[in-house]
PDB file of C-alpha atoms in Angstrom:
ATOM      1  CA  MET A 358      51.055  73.623 110.677  1.00 43.00           C
ATOM      2  CA  TRP A 359      53.736  75.255 112.543  1.00 46.00           C
ATOM      3  CA  GLY A 360      55.036  73.491 115.130  1.00 46.00           C
ATOM      4  CA  GLY A 361      56.395  70.329 116.558  1.00 47.00           C
ATOM      5  CA  ARG A 362      59.918  69.505 116.264  1.00 46.00           C
ATOM      6  CA  THR A 363      61.107  72.775 115.152  1.00 49.00           C
ATOM      7  CA  GLY A 364      59.332  74.086 118.554  1.00 51.00           C
ATOM      8  CA  ALA A 365      62.354  71.632 119.548  1.00 50.00           C
ATOM      9  CA  LEU A 366      65.062  72.642 117.146  1.00 50.00           C
ATOM     10  CA  LEU A 367      64.651  75.514 118.377  1.00 52.00           C
ATOM     11  CA  ARG A 368      65.258  74.909 122.242  1.00 50.00           C
ATOM     12  CA  VAL A 369      68.448  73.327 120.730  1.00 48.00           C
ATOM     13  CA  TRP A 370      70.470  77.121 122.341  1.00 47.00           C
ATOM     14  CA  GLY A 371      69.469  76.373 125.870  1.00 48.00           C
ATOM     15  CA  LEU A 372      71.560  73.447 125.229  1.00 41.00           C
ATOM     16  CA  TRP A 373      74.018  74.187 122.662  1.00 42.00           C
ATOM     17  CA  PRO A 374      74.941  77.962 124.783  1.00 39.00           C
ATOM     18  CA  ALA A 375      77.279  79.504 122.320  1.00 39.00           C
ATOM     19  CA  GLY A 376      80.679  78.795 124.293  1.00 39.00           C
ATOM     20  CA  VAL A 377      81.399  76.445 126.614  1.00 36.00           C
ATOM     21  CA  LEU A 378      84.617  77.210 128.069  1.00 35.00           C
ATOM     22  CA  GLY A 379      82.268  78.000 130.957  1.00 39.00           C
ATOM     23  CA  ARG A 380      82.296  74.085 131.882  1.00 36.00           C
ATOM     24  CA  ARG A 381      78.590  73.970 132.903  1.00 37.00           C
ATOM     25  CA  PRO A 382      76.999  71.018 132.001  1.00 35.00           C
ATOM     26  CA  LEU A 383      74.684  71.382 129.276  1.00 35.00           C
ATOM     27  CA  SER A 384      70.981  71.117 130.782  1.00 34.00           C
ATOM     28  CA  CYS A 385      68.404  68.777 129.371  1.00 31.00           C
ATOM     29  CA  ASN A 386      65.697  70.541 129.976  1.00 36.00           C
ATOM     30  CA  ALA A 387      58.889  88.293 121.765  1.00 34.00           C
ATOM     31  CA  ALA A 388      54.890  92.685 119.967  1.00 36.00           C
ATOM     32  CA  SER A 389      55.147  95.676 118.652  1.00 37.00           C
ATOM     33  CA  VAL A 390      56.794  98.830 118.992  1.00 38.00           C
ATOM     34  CA  ALA A 391      57.263 102.584 118.443  1.00 40.00           C
ATOM     35  CA  GLY A 392      57.607 104.345 115.097  1.00 43.00           C
ATOM     36  CA  SER A 393      55.168 104.529 113.040  1.00 44.00           C
ATOM     37  CA  SER A 394      53.179 108.667 113.841  1.00 40.00           C
ATOM     38  CA  SER A 395      49.718 108.536 115.087  1.00 43.00           C
ATOM     39  CA  PRO A 396      46.902 109.838 112.279  1.00 70.00           C
ATOM     40  CA  GLN A 397      47.008 113.151 114.190  1.00 87.00           C
ATOM     41  CA  CYS A 398      49.894 114.180 116.423  1.00 91.00           C
ATOM     42  CA  TRP A 399      48.835 114.875 119.850  1.00 92.00           C
ATOM     43  CA  ASN A 400      50.556 117.879 120.611  1.00 93.00           C
ATOM     44  CA  CYS A 401      49.853 119.789 117.792  1.00 92.00           C
ATOM     45  CA  GLY A 402      46.830 118.550 115.863  1.00 90.00           C
ATOM     46  CA  GLY A 403      48.250 117.264 113.060  1.00 88.00           C
ATOM     47  CA  PRO A 404      48.328 115.104 110.339  1.00 80.00           C
ATOM     48  CA  GLY A 405      51.160 112.520 111.353  1.00 62.00           C
ATOM     49  CA  GLY A 406      53.245 111.547 108.158  1.00 45.00           C
ATOM     50  CA  PRO A 407      56.704 109.586 108.028  1.00 42.00           C
ATOM     51  CA  MET A 408      60.153 111.455 108.612  1.00 42.00           C
ATOM     52  CA  ARG A 409      63.129 111.359 109.357  1.00 43.00           C
ATOM     53  CA  GLY A 410      63.769 108.461 111.996  1.00 47.00           C
ATOM     54  CA  ASP A 411      60.532 105.922 110.860  1.00 68.00           C
ATOM     55  CA  GLY A 412      57.949 108.473 111.633  1.00 78.00           C
ATOM     56  CA  PHE A 413      58.789 108.935 115.172  1.00 92.00           C
ATOM     57  CA  PHE A 414      58.517 112.285 115.965  1.00 92.00           C
ATOM     58  CA  CYS A 415      55.327 115.150 114.166  1.00 91.00           C
ATOM     59  CA  PRO A 416      56.804 116.850 110.880  1.00 89.00           C
ATOM     60  CA  GLN A 417      54.793 119.574 111.769  1.00 90.00           C
ATOM     61  CA  CYS A 418      55.846 119.893 115.917  1.00 92.00           C
ATOM     62  CA  ARG A 419      58.839 117.343 116.052  1.00 92.00           C
ATOM     63  CA  ALA A 420      57.106 116.380 119.317  1.00 94.00           C
ATOM     64  CA  LEU A 421      57.711 112.583 120.300  1.00 94.00           C
ATOM     65  CA  GLN A 422      54.912 110.486 119.017  1.00 93.00           C
ATOM     66  CA  PRO A 423      53.795 107.358 120.717  1.00 94.00           C
ATOM     67  CA  PRO A 424      54.332 103.595 120.015  1.00 93.00           C
ATOM     68  CA  ASP A 425      52.965 101.884 117.433  1.00 90.00           C
ATOM     69  CA  PRO A 426      50.830  98.764 118.806  1.00 88.00           C
ATOM     70  CA  THR A 427      50.811  96.818 115.514  1.00 89.00           C
ATOM     71  CA  ARG A 428      54.517  97.141 114.408  1.00 92.00           C
ATOM     72  CA  ASP A 429      56.034  93.562 114.570  1.00 95.00           C
ATOM     73  CA  TYR A 430      60.204  93.951 115.809  1.00 97.00           C
ATOM     74  CA  PHE A 431      60.972  92.810 112.314  1.00 97.00           C
ATOM     75  CA  SER A 432      59.705  95.760 111.389  1.00 95.00           C
ATOM     76  CA  LEU A 433      60.974  97.973 113.867  1.00 95.00           C
ATOM     77  CA  MET A 434      64.345  96.585 113.261  1.00 96.00           C
ATOM     78  CA  ASP A 435      64.260  97.006 109.638  1.00 95.00           C
ATOM     79  CA  CYS A 436      64.562  93.029 109.707  1.00 95.00           C
ATOM     80  CA  ASN A 437      63.361  90.986 107.367  1.00 92.00           C
ATOM     81  CA  ARG A 438      60.941  88.493 108.434  1.00 92.00           C
ATOM     82  CA  ALA A 439      62.864  85.750 108.270  1.00 91.00           C
ATOM     83  CA  PHE A 440      64.912  83.422 110.708  1.00 91.00           C
ATOM     84  CA  ARG A 441      68.233  84.349 109.477  1.00 90.00           C
ATOM     85  CA  VAL A 442      69.229  87.504 110.620  1.00 93.00           C
ATOM     86  CA  ASP A 443      72.032  90.526 110.053  1.00 95.00           C
ATOM     87  CA  THR A 444      73.657  91.043 113.536  1.00 95.00           C
ATOM     88  CA  ALA A 445      75.759  93.676 112.592  1.00 96.00           C
ATOM     89  CA  LYS A 446      73.024  95.514 110.613  1.00 97.00           C
ATOM     90  CA  LEU A 447      70.931  95.095 113.699  1.00 97.00           C
ATOM     91  CA  GLN A 448      72.723  96.505 115.838  1.00 97.00           C
ATOM     92  CA  THR A 449      73.296  99.539 114.025  1.00 97.00           C
ATOM     93  CA  ARG A 450      70.302  99.618 113.910  1.00 97.00           C
ATOM     94  CA  TYR A 451      69.398  99.413 117.271  1.00 98.00           C
ATOM     95  CA  GLN A 452      72.407 102.077 117.554  1.00 97.00           C
ATOM     96  CA  ASP A 453      70.273 104.341 115.554  1.00 96.00           C
ATOM     97  CA  LEU A 454      67.427 103.899 117.130  1.00 96.00           C
ATOM     98  CA  GLN A 455      67.395 104.810 120.788  1.00 96.00           C
ATOM     99  CA  ARG A 456      69.788 107.977 119.790  1.00 95.00           C
ATOM    100  CA  LEU A 457      66.441 108.747 118.931  1.00 95.00           C
ATOM    101  CA  VAL A 458      63.817 107.735 121.409  1.00 96.00           C
ATOM    102  CA  HIS A 459      66.398 106.998 124.242  1.00 96.00           C
ATOM    103  CA  PRO A 460      64.970 109.220 127.648  1.00 97.00           C
ATOM    104  CA  ASP A 461      68.335 110.909 127.804  1.00 96.00           C
ATOM    105  CA  PHE A 462      67.500 113.481 125.668  1.00 96.00           C
ATOM    106  CA  PHE A 463      64.311 113.983 126.296  1.00 97.00           C
ATOM    107  CA  SER A 464      65.050 115.605 129.872  1.00 95.00           C
ATOM    108  CA  GLN A 465      64.012 118.925 128.925  1.00 95.00           C
ATOM    109  CA  ARG A 466      60.925 117.750 126.688  1.00 96.00           C
ATOM    110  CA  SER A 467      57.261 118.150 128.277  1.00 95.00           C
ATOM    111  CA  GLN A 468      56.336 114.966 130.012  1.00 97.00           C
ATOM    112  CA  THR A 469      54.436 113.095 127.422  1.00 96.00           C
ATOM    113  CA  GLU A 470      57.010 112.553 125.842  1.00 97.00           C
ATOM    114  CA  LYS A 471      59.342 111.655 128.412  1.00 97.00           C
ATOM    115  CA  ASP A 472      56.806 109.215 128.951  1.00 97.00           C
ATOM    116  CA  PHE A 473      56.721 108.441 125.092  1.00 96.00           C
ATOM    117  CA  SER A 474      60.312 107.800 125.123  1.00 97.00           C
ATOM    118  CA  GLU A 475      60.578 105.597 128.347  1.00 97.00           C
ATOM    119  CA  LYS A 476      58.498 103.057 126.000  1.00 97.00           C
ATOM    120  CA  HIS A 477      60.117 103.722 123.069  1.00 97.00           C
ATOM    121  CA  SER A 478      62.719 102.857 124.145  1.00 97.00           C
ATOM    122  CA  THR A 479      61.949  99.934 125.866  1.00 97.00           C
ATOM    123  CA  LEU A 480      60.813  98.762 122.989  1.00 97.00           C
ATOM    124  CA  VAL A 481      63.034  98.770 120.931  1.00 97.00           C
ATOM    125  CA  ASN A 482      64.969  97.113 123.716  1.00 98.00           C
ATOM    126  CA  ASP A 483      63.284  94.570 123.679  1.00 98.00           C
ATOM    127  CA  ALA A 484      63.043  94.183 119.961  1.00 98.00           C
ATOM    128  CA  TYR A 485      66.606  94.226 119.400  1.00 98.00           C
ATOM    129  CA  LYS A 486      66.788  91.205 122.146  1.00 98.00           C
ATOM    130  CA  THR A 487      64.963  88.723 120.869  1.00 97.00           C
ATOM    131  CA  LEU A 488      65.809  89.540 117.654  1.00 97.00           C
ATOM    132  CA  LEU A 489      69.603  89.486 118.761  1.00 96.00           C
ATOM    133  CA  ALA A 490      69.557  85.626 119.767  1.00 93.00           C
ATOM    134  CA  PRO A 491      69.051  82.535 117.092  1.00 89.00           C
ATOM    135  CA  LEU A 492      66.267  81.130 120.205  1.00 86.00           C
ATOM    136  CA  SER A 493      64.073  84.008 120.905  1.00 92.00           C
ATOM    137  CA  ARG A 494      63.582  84.844 117.479  1.00 93.00           C
ATOM    138  CA  GLY A 495      63.017  81.691 116.375  1.00 90.00           C
ATOM    139  CA  LEU A 496      59.756  81.653 119.524  1.00 90.00           C
ATOM    140  CA  TYR A 497      59.194  85.024 118.053  1.00 94.00           C
ATOM    141  CA  LEU A 498      58.831  84.065 114.538  1.00 92.00           C
ATOM    142  CA  LEU A 499      56.067  80.807 115.606  1.00 89.00           C
ATOM    143  CA  LYS A 500      54.214  83.841 117.707  1.00 91.00           C
ATOM    144  CA  LEU A 501      53.904  85.921 114.514  1.00 91.00           C
ATOM    145  CA  HIS A 502      52.763  82.648 112.606  1.00 84.00           C
ATOM    146  CA  GLY A 503      50.169  81.812 115.266  1.00 85.00           C
ATOM    147  CA  VAL A 504      52.085  79.428 117.520  1.00 80.00           C
ATOM    148  CA  GLU A 505      53.393  80.215 121.131  1.00 74.00           C
ATOM    149  CA  ILE A 506      55.581  77.588 122.757  1.00 71.00           C
ATOM    150  CA  PRO A 507      54.825  77.696 126.800  1.00 65.00           C
ATOM    151  CA  GLU A 508      58.098  78.708 128.842  1.00 61.00           C
ATOM    152  CA  GLY A 509      59.180  75.942 130.055  1.00 58.00           C
ATOM    153  CA  THR A 510      57.857  73.702 127.642  1.00 57.00           C
ATOM    154  CA  ASP A 511      59.961  70.258 127.252  1.00 54.00           C
ATOM    155  CA  TYR A 512      59.664  69.278 124.208  1.00 55.00           C
ATOM    156  CA  GLU A 513      60.365  65.139 123.175  1.00 58.00           C
ATOM    157  CA  MET A 514      63.901  64.474 121.268  1.00 58.00           C
ATOM    158  CA  ASP A 515      65.106  61.649 119.571  1.00 64.00           C
ATOM    159  CA  ARG A 516      67.258  59.629 121.118  1.00 76.00           C
ATOM    160  CA  GLN A 517      70.459  60.674 119.476  1.00 76.00           C
ATOM    161  CA  PHE A 518      70.245  63.760 119.863  1.00 71.00           C
ATOM    162  CA  LEU A 519      70.275  63.196 123.424  1.00 76.00           C
ATOM    163  CA  MET A 520      72.717  60.727 123.763  1.00 83.00           C
ATOM    164  CA  GLU A 521      74.634  63.751 121.880  1.00 80.00           C
ATOM    165  CA  ILE A 522      73.772  66.314 124.593  1.00 78.00           C
ATOM    166  CA  MET A 523      75.013  63.494 127.197  1.00 84.00           C
ATOM    167  CA  GLU A 524      78.344  63.075 125.459  1.00 84.00           C
ATOM    168  CA  ILE A 525      79.068  66.684 125.706  1.00 82.00           C
ATOM    169  CA  ASN A 526      78.605  66.595 129.384  1.00 82.00           C
ATOM    170  CA  GLU A 527      80.661  63.739 129.958  1.00 86.00           C
ATOM    171  CA  LYS A 528      83.688  65.506 127.835  1.00 83.00           C
ATOM    172  CA  LEU A 529      83.298  68.651 129.752  1.00 83.00           C
ATOM    173  CA  ALA A 530      83.662  67.639 132.931  1.00 85.00           C
ATOM    174  CA  GLU A 531      87.147  65.608 131.866  1.00 86.00           C
ATOM    175  CA  ALA A 532      88.332  68.163 129.896  1.00 82.00           C
ATOM    176  CA  GLN A 533      91.129  69.107 131.794  1.00 84.00           C
ATOM    177  CA  SER A 534      93.169  71.388 128.961  1.00 87.00           C
ATOM    178  CA  GLU A 535      92.357  74.529 127.055  1.00 86.00           C
ATOM    179  CA  ALA A 536      92.781  71.857 124.042  1.00 88.00           C
ATOM    180  CA  ALA A 537      90.131  69.732 125.516  1.00 84.00           C
ATOM    181  CA  MET A 538      87.800  72.874 125.747  1.00 87.00           C
ATOM    182  CA  LYS A 539      88.378  74.073 121.906  1.00 87.00           C
ATOM    183  CA  GLU A 540      87.936  71.096 120.667  1.00 87.00           C
ATOM    184  CA  ILE A 541      84.536  70.859 122.567  1.00 85.00           C
ATOM    185  CA  GLU A 542      83.386  73.973 122.160  1.00 87.00           C
ATOM    186  CA  SER A 543      84.461  73.198 118.390  1.00 87.00           C
ATOM    187  CA  ILE A 544      81.955  70.353 118.168  1.00 84.00           C
ATOM    188  CA  VAL A 545      79.188  72.319 119.689  1.00 84.00           C
ATOM    189  CA  ARG A 546      79.801  75.381 117.583  1.00 84.00           C
ATOM    190  CA  ALA A 547      79.208  72.995 114.754  1.00 86.00           C
ATOM    191  CA  LYS A 548      75.599  71.308 115.320  1.00 79.00           C
ATOM    192  CA  GLN A 549      74.348  75.321 116.642  1.00 76.00           C
ATOM    193  CA  ASN A 550      75.269  75.913 112.692  1.00 79.00           C
ATOM    194  CA  GLU A 551      73.845  72.397 111.325  1.00 80.00           C
ATOM    195  CA  LEU A 552      70.556  73.115 113.323  1.00 74.00           C
ATOM    196  CA  THR A 553      70.687  76.464 112.208  1.00 76.00           C
ATOM    197  CA  ASP A 554      70.496  75.905 108.959  1.00 79.00           C
ATOM    198  CA  ASN A 555      67.503  73.532 110.171  1.00 78.00           C
ATOM    199  CA  VAL A 556      65.184  75.580 111.715  1.00 77.00           C
ATOM    200  CA  SER A 557      65.657  78.479 108.722  1.00 78.00           C
ATOM    201  CA  ARG A 558      65.325  76.304 105.959  1.00 79.00           C
ATOM    202  CA  ALA A 559      61.915  75.039 107.422  1.00 77.00           C
ATOM    203  CA  PHE A 560      60.655  78.756 107.928  1.00 77.00           C
ATOM    204  CA  GLU A 561      61.812  79.248 104.414  1.00 74.00           C
ATOM    205  CA  GLN A 562      59.701  76.193 102.885  1.00 74.00           C
ATOM    206  CA  GLY A 563      57.324  76.884 105.078  1.00 69.00           C
ATOM    207  CA  SER A 564      57.529  73.315 106.015  1.00 60.00           C
ATOM    208  CA  LEU A 565      57.469  72.867 109.986  1.00 59.00           C
ATOM    209  CA  VAL A 566      56.156  70.569 111.028  1.00 49.00           C
ATOM    210  CA  GLY A 567      52.223  69.344 110.853  1.00 44.00           C
ATOM    211  CA  VAL A 568      52.137  68.541 114.888  1.00 34.00           C
ATOM    212  CA  ASP A 569      49.682  69.722 117.340  1.00 33.00           C
ATOM    213  CA  LEU A 570      51.446  71.229 119.594  1.00 31.00           C
ATOM    214  CA  ARG A 571      49.431  70.802 122.468  1.00 30.00           C
ATOM    215  CA  SER A 572      50.271  67.080 122.048  1.00 31.00           C
ATOM    216  CA  HIS A 573      53.733  67.783 123.535  1.00 31.00           C
ATOM    217  CA  VAL A 574      52.998  69.710 126.463  1.00 29.00           C
TER     218      VAL A 574
END
């Protein structure tokens, strides 16, 4: 079963932010989207089929088609379904898709296409934001594996890890120089990298600890 400690590890990104220069103490405290053409075009009635732009448009009349409710974020953003994601490639894909479906490009089209464009653009935004951040990406992967972690749920963490958080908070409160802040940021980034490797390895090996998530709620 997928869950347990990995759910807790994924919460780490709420505990260890990417940058700490703002000196805010660390707190202890994603399905589908557009891209596939429908079996039959809503506009001309012709058969749908893949073409330039991942089949967003009818190959016959070029009308924008509705979002595909069966496509997950990884497929939409052309990423492998894995915890590690090439963020540069992800950003390029996001920009390419928005050039295809953004509402600004459909101001002179039919109301139906305007509506579809709004839905496509929103879903592309959601997919990009979800896969860009390690925390939301990991939680979305768990969801695809049938494990959902309720928002606001706190997971048990070992005492050593909580002590590390407390030490970081104390250093943040006491830091008086730019050098001290950079040292703290370096520590946090190293911890992030370590935990990213642990979570990625767990997903790749399918070895997320077999603990019923409900036992941690």
